Coordinates of C-alpha atoms in Angstrom, one line a residue:
X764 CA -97.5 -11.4 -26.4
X765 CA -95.0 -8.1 -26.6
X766 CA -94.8 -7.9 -30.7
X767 CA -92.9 -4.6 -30.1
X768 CA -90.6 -2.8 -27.7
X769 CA -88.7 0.5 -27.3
X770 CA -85.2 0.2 -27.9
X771 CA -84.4 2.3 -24.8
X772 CA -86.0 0.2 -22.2
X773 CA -83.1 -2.3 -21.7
X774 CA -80.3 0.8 -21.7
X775 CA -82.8 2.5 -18.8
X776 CA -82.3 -0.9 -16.8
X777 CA -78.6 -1.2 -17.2
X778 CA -78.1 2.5 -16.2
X779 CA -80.3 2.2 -13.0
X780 CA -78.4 -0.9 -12.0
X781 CA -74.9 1.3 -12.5
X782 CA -76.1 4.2 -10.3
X783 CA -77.3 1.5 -7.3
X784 CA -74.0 0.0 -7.7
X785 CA -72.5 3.3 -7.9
X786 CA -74.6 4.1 -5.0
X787 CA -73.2 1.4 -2.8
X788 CA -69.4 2.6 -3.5
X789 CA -70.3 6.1 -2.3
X790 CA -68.0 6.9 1.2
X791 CA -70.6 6.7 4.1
X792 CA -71.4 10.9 5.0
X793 CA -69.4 11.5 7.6
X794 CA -67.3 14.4 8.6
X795 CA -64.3 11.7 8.5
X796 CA -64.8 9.9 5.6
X797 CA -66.2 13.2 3.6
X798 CA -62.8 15.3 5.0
X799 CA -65.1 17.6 7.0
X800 CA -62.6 17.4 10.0
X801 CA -61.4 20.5 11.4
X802 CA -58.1 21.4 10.6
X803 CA -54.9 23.3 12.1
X804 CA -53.0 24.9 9.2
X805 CA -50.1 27.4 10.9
X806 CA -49.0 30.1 9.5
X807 CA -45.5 30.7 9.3
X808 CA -44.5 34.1 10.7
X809 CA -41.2 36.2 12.0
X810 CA -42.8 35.9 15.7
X811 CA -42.7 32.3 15.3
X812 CA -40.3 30.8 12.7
X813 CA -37.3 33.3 14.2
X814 CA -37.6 32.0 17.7
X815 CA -37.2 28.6 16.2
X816 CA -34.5 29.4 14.5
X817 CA -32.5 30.7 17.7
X818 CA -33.9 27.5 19.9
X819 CA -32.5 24.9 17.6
X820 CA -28.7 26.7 17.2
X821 CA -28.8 26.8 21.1
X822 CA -29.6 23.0 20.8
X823 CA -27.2 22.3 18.3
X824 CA -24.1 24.4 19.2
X825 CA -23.9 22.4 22.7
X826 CA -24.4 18.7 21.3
X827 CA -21.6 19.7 18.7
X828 CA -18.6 21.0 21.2
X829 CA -20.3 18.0 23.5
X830 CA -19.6 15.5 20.5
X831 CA -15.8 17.2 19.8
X832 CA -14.6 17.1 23.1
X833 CA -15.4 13.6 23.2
X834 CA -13.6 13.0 19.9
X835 CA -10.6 14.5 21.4
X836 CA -10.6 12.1 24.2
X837 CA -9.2 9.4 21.7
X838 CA -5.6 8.7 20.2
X839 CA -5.3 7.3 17.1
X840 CA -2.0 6.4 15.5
X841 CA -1.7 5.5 11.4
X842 CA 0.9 3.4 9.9
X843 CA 0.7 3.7 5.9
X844 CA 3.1 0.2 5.0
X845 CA 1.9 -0.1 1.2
X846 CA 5.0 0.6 -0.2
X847 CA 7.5 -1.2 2.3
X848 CA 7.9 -4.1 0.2
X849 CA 9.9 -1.4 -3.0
X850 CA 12.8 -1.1 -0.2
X851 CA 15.8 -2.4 -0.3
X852 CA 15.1 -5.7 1.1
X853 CA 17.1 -7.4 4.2
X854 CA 17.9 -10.8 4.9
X855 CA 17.6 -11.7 8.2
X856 CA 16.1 -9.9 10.9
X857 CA 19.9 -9.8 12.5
X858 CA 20.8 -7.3 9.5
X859 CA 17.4 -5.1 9.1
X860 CA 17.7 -2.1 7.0
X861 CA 15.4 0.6 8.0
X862 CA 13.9 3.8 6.6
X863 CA 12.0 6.7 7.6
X864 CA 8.1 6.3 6.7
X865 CA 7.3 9.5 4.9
X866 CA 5.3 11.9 6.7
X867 CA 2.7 11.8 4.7
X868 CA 2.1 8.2 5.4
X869 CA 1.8 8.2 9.3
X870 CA -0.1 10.8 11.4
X871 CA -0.6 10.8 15.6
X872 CA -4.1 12.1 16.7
X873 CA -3.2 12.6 20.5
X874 CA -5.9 13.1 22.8
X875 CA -5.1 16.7 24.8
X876 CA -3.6 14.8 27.5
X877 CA -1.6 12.4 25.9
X878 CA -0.4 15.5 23.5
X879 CA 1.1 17.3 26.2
X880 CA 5.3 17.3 26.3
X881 CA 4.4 14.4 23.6
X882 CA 7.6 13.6 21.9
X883 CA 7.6 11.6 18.7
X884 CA 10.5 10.2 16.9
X885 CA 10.0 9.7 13.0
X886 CA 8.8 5.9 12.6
X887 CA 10.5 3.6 10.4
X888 CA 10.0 0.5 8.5
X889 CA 12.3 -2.6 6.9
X890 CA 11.3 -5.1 4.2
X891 CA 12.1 -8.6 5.1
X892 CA 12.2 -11.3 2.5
X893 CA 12.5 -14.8 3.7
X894 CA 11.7 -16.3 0.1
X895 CA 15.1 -18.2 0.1
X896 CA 14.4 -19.2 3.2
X897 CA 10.7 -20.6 2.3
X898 CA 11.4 -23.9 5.0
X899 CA 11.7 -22.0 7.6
X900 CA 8.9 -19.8 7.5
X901 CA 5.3 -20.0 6.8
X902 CA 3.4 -19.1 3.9
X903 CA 2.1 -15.9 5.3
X904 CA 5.6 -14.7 6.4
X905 CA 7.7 -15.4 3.5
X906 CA 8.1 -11.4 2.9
X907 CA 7.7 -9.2 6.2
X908 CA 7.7 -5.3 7.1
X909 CA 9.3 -4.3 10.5
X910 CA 7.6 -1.2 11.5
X911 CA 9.4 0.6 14.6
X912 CA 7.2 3.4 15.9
X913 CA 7.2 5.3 19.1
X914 CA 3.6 5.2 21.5
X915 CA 4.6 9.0 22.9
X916 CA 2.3 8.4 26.6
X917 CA 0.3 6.0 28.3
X918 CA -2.7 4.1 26.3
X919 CA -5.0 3.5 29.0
X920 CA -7.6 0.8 28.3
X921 CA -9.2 -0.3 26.0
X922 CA -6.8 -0.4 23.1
X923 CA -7.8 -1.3 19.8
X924 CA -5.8 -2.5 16.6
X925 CA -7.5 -2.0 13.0
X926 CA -6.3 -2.7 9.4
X927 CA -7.5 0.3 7.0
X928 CA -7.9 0.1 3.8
X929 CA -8.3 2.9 0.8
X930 CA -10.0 2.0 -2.8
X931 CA -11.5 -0.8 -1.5
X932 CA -14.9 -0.8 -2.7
X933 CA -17.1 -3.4 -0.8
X934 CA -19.6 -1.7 -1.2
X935 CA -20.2 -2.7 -4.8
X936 CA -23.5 -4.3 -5.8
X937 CA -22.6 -7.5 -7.4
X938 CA -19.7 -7.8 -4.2
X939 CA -21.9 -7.5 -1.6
X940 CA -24.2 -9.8 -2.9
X941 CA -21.8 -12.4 -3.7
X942 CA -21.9 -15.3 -0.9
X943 CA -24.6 -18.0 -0.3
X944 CA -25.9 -16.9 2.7
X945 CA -27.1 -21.2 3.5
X946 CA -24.0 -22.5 2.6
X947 CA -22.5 -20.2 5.4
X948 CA -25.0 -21.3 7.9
X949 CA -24.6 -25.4 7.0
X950 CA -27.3 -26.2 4.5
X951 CA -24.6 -26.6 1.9
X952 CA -25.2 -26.2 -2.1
X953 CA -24.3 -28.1 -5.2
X954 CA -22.2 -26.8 -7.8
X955 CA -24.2 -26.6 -10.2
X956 CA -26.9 -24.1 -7.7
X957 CA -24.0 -22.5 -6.9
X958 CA -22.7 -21.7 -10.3
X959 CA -26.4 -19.9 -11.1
X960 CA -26.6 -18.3 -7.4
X961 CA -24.8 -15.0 -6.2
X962 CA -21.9 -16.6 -5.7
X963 CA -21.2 -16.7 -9.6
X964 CA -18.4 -16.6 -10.8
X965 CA -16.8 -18.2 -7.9
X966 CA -19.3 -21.0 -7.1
X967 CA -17.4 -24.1 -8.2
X968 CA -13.9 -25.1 -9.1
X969 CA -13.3 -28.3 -11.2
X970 CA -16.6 -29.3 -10.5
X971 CA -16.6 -29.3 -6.6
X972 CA -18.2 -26.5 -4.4
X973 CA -15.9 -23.6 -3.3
X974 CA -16.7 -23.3 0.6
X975 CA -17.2 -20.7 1.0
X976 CA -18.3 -19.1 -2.1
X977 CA -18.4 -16.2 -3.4
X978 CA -16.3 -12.8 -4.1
X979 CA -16.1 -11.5 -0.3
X980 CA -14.8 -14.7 1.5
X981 CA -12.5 -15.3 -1.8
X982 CA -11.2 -11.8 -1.3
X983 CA -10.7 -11.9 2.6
X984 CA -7.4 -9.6 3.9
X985 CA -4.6 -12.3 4.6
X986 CA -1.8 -9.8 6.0
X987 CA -1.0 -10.8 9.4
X988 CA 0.9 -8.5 12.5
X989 CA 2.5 -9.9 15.4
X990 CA 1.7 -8.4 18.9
X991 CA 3.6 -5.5 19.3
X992 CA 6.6 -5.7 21.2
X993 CA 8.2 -2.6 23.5
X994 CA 11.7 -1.9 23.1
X995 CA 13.7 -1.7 25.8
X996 CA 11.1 -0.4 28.7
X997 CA 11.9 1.9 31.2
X998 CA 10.7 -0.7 34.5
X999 CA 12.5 -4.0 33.2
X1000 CA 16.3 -4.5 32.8
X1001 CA 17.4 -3.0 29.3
X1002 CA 18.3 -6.1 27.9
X1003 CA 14.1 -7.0 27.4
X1004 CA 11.4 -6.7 25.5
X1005 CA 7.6 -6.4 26.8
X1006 CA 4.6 -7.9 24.3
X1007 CA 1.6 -6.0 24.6
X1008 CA -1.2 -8.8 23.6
X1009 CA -4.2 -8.1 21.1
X1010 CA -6.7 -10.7 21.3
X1011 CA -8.7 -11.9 18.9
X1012 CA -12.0 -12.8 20.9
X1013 CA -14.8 -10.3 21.1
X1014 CA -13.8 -8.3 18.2
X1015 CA -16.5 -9.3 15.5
X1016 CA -20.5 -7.9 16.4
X1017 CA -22.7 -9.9 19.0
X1018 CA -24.3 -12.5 17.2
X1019 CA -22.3 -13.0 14.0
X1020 CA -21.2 -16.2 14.8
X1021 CA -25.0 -17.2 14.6
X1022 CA -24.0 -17.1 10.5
X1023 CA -21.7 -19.6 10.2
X1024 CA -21.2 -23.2 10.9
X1025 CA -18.1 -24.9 12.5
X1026 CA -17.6 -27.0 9.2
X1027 CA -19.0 -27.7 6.4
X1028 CA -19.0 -31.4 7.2
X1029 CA -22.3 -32.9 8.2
X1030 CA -23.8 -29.4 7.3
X1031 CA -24.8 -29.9 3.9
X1032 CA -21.7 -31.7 2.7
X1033 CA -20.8 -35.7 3.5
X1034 CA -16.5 -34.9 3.5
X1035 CA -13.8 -32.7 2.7
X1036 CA -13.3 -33.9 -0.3
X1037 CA -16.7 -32.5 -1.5
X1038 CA -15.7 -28.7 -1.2
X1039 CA -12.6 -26.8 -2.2
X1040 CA -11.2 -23.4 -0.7
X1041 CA -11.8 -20.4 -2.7
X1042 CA -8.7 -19.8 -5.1
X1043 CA -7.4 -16.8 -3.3
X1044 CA -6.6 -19.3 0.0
X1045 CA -4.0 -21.8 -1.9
X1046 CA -1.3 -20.0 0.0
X1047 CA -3.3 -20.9 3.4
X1048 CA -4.5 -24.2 1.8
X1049 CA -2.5 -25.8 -0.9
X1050 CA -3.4 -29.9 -1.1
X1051 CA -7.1 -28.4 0.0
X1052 CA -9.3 -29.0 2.8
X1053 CA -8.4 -32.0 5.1
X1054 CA -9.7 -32.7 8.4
X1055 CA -7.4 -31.5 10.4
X1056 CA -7.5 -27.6 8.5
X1057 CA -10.9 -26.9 7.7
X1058 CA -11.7 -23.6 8.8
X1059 CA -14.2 -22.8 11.2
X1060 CA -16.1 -19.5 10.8
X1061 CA -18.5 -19.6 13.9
X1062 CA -14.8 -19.0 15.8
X1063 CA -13.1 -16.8 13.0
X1064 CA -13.9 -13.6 13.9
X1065 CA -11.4 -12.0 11.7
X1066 CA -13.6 -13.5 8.8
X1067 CA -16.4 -12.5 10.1
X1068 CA -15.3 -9.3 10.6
X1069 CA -14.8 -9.2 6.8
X1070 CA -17.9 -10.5 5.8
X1071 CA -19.5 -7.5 6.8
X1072 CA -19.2 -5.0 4.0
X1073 CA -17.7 -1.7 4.6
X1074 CA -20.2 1.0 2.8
X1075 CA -17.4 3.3 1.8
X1076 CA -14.3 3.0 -0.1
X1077 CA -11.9 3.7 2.8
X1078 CA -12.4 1.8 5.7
X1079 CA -11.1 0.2 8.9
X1080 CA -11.8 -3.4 9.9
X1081 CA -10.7 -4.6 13.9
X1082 CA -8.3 -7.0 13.8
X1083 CA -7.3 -7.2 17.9
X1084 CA -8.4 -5.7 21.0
X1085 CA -6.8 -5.3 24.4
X1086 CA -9.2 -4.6 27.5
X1087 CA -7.1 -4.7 30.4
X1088 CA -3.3 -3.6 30.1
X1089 CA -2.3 0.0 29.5
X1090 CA 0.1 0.3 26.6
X1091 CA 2.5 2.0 27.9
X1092 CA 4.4 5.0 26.4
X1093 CA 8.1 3.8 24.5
X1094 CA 9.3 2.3 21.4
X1095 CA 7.2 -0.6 19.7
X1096 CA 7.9 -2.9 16.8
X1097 CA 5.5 -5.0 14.8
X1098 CA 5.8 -7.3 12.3
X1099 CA 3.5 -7.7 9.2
X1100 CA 3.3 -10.9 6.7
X1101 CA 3.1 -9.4 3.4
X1102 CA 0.1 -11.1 1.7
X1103 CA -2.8 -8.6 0.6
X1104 CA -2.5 -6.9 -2.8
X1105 CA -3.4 -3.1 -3.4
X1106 CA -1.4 -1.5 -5.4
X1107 CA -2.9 -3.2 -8.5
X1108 CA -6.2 -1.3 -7.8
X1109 CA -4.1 1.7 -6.7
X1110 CA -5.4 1.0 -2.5
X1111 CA -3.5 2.0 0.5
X1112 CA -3.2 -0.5 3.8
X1113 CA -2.5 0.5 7.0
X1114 CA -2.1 0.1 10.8
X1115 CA -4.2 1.7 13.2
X1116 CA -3.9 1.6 16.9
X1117 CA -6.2 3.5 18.8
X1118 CA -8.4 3.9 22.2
X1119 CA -12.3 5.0 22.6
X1120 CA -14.4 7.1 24.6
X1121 CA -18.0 7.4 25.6
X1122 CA -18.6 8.3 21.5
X1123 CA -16.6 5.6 19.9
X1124 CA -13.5 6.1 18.1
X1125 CA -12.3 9.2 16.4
X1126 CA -14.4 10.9 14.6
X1127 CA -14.9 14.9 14.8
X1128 CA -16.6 15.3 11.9
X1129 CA -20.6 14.6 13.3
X1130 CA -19.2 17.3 15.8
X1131 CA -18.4 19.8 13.3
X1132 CA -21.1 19.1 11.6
X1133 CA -24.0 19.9 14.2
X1134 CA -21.7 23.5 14.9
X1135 CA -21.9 24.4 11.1
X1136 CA -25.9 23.8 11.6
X1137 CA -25.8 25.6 14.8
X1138 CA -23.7 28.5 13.5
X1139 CA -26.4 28.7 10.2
X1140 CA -29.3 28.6 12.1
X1141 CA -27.8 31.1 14.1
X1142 CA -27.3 33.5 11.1
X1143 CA -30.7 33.1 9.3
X1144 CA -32.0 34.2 12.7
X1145 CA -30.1 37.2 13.6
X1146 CA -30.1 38.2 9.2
X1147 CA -33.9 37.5 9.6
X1148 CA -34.5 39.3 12.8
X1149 CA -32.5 42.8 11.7
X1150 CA -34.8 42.6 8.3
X1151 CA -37.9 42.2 10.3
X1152 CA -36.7 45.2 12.9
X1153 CA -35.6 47.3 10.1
X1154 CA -38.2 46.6 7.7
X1155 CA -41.2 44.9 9.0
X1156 CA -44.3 43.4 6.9
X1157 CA -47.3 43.8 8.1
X1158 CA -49.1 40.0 8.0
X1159 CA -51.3 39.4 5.2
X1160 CA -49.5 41.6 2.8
X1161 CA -49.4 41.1 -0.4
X1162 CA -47.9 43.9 -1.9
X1163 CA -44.6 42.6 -2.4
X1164 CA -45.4 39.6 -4.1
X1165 CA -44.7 40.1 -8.2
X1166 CA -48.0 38.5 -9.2
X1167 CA -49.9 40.6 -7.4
X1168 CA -48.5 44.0 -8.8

């Protein structure tokens, strides 16, 4: 029998078991494992950081006159109607009263062909109001602004008409994230899981579902423009108009539709009377849904359009496209049904109409942009190149370093 042992013999036992253990983490000795690999580390020097410099302007400057010269392949006209409903307001479109849009509020980006002998007439703008007259219009056209503006050549196909908005910010965190992404696509949503989703505050209204929910679709752009209409065309007796068409179809991304559902019933809801439209629609909707005006999103492409958030303030959503007729060059009037707010967040809205090229729309700034880099590469490399002419250091040098002194 052991009467007696040292106090250090259990402490020995513990501390060989840690350095087996310890043993067993250890990397396996290999040049991979114990970073024993060879290495390239270059070294930065005028012979091979100049040459670089001079290679990437020459890449640069080229892609940015490229990228402008296709920018100026597009035209783009901008109609600024936010303050057309403070004019003096006409009756009936028999007795229009029109004024001169301020210059500030409409600009023409011509392409250089279009530009040439281009002659442009100041456009104008009436405000209609056919509130007296609510029977005999609709909702949405109750107060109207006749823009007259002048297309000064030949819009060749395709031509594109967008809305543009200013201060609108979409991009905001609790907006972007406030729709129920399964409601949309028909697996529906109680109040009550509405109410404590993202589509809070706006996820019930006296005690039904809103459908759809949420701040986005509540806040969707509800002004509406007629096709334009040329005045008076050079080709057809004097006494007619022409309609240049926008259509609708094709205008929101491939696949959006994929989102939505065609209604609401059978997807997640049993009727109509189990959902509500969002309070912002009671102009479009006021007894509420019914089976014969539920919307349906997977064709509304003007809502879908919406849906996706613009990241910046200022921004342009399409609202019609035209992909076979040229829009030819005369006098055009369109009509607008005043129904979007922005003055009480101090916005702007707007008409755009404009044609692509091979780079999009208009857009000279990316352009611009790879020039300023090409002409800044450029001067590092010629500054760089007379220093190391006129001044040379020899490589290794470390004379002229402070700490070294």
């Amino acid at each position: 029998m052991v009467l007696f042992q040292r106090k250090g013999s259990e402490n020995d036992e513990s501390s060989e078991d840690k350095k087996e253990k310890g043993g067993w983490r250890r990397p396996a000795n290999t040049a991979f494992k114990q970073q024993r690999l060879k290495a390239w580390q270059p070294i930065s020097t005028p012979k091979t950081v100049l040459p670089t410099f001079f290679i990437l302007a020459i890449i640069f400057g080229p892609i940015g006159g490229l990228l402008i010269w296709g920018s100026s392949l597009v035209s783009e006209m901008t109609f600024d109607y936010t303050d057309c409903d403070t004019l003096t307001p006409s009756s009936s479109n028999s007795s229009l009263q029109y004024f001169d849009i301020p210059s500030s509020k409409y600009s023409y980006h011509l392409s250089s062909s279009a530009s040439k002998n281009a002659q442009i007439t100041s456009p104008v703008y009436a405000f209609l109001n056919n509130s007296a007259n609510s029977g005999e219009f609709d909702v949405f056209n109750q107060q109207q602004c006749v823009i007259q503006f002048d297309v000064p050549a030949d819009l060749s196909s395709s031509v594109f008409m967008y809305y543009k908005l200013t201060n609108f910010f979409q991009n905001h965190r609790r907006y972007v994230k406030s729709l129920d992404s399964d409601q949309l696509r028909g697996k529906g949503g109680s109040a009550s899981d509405l109410n404590n989703g993202d589509c809070k505050p706006l996820g019930s209204m006296n005690g039904k579902p809103i459908y759809p929910c949420g701040l986005i679709a509540n806040s969707l752009f509800n002004d509406t423009y007629t096709n334009p209409i040329l005045l008076n065309p050079s080709n057809f007796d004097e006494a007619t108009n022409v309609t240049y068409s926008f259509s609708s179809e094709n205008i929101a991304w491939p696949g959006e539709s994929k989102k939505y559902v065609s209604t609401p019933v059978g997807n997640g809801y049993d009727s109509v009377d189990d959902v509500v439209p969002p309070p912002n629609w009671a102009k479009r909707f006021p007894n509420g849904y019914t089976t014969d005006n539920i919307p349906n999103l997977a064709a509304d492409e003007h809502f879908q359009n919406w849906m996706r958030t613009a990241g910046l303030p200022t921004f342009s959503k399409l609202y019609g496209r035209n992909d076979q007729d040229t829009m030819e060059k005369g006098r055009y009037l369109i009509t607008v049904g005043l129904n979007f707010p922005v003055r009480p967040y101090k916005g702007t809205k707007s008409i755009v109409i404009s044609t692509v090229s091979w780079i999009g729309g208009k857009n000279p700034f990316l352009g611009w942009a790879y020039v300023a880099a090409a002409a800044l590469f450029m001067l590092v490399a010629v500054a760089g190149t007379a220093r190391h002419l006129i001044k040379p250091r020899r490589l290794g040098d470390m004379s002229l370093l402070s700490w070294n002194r």
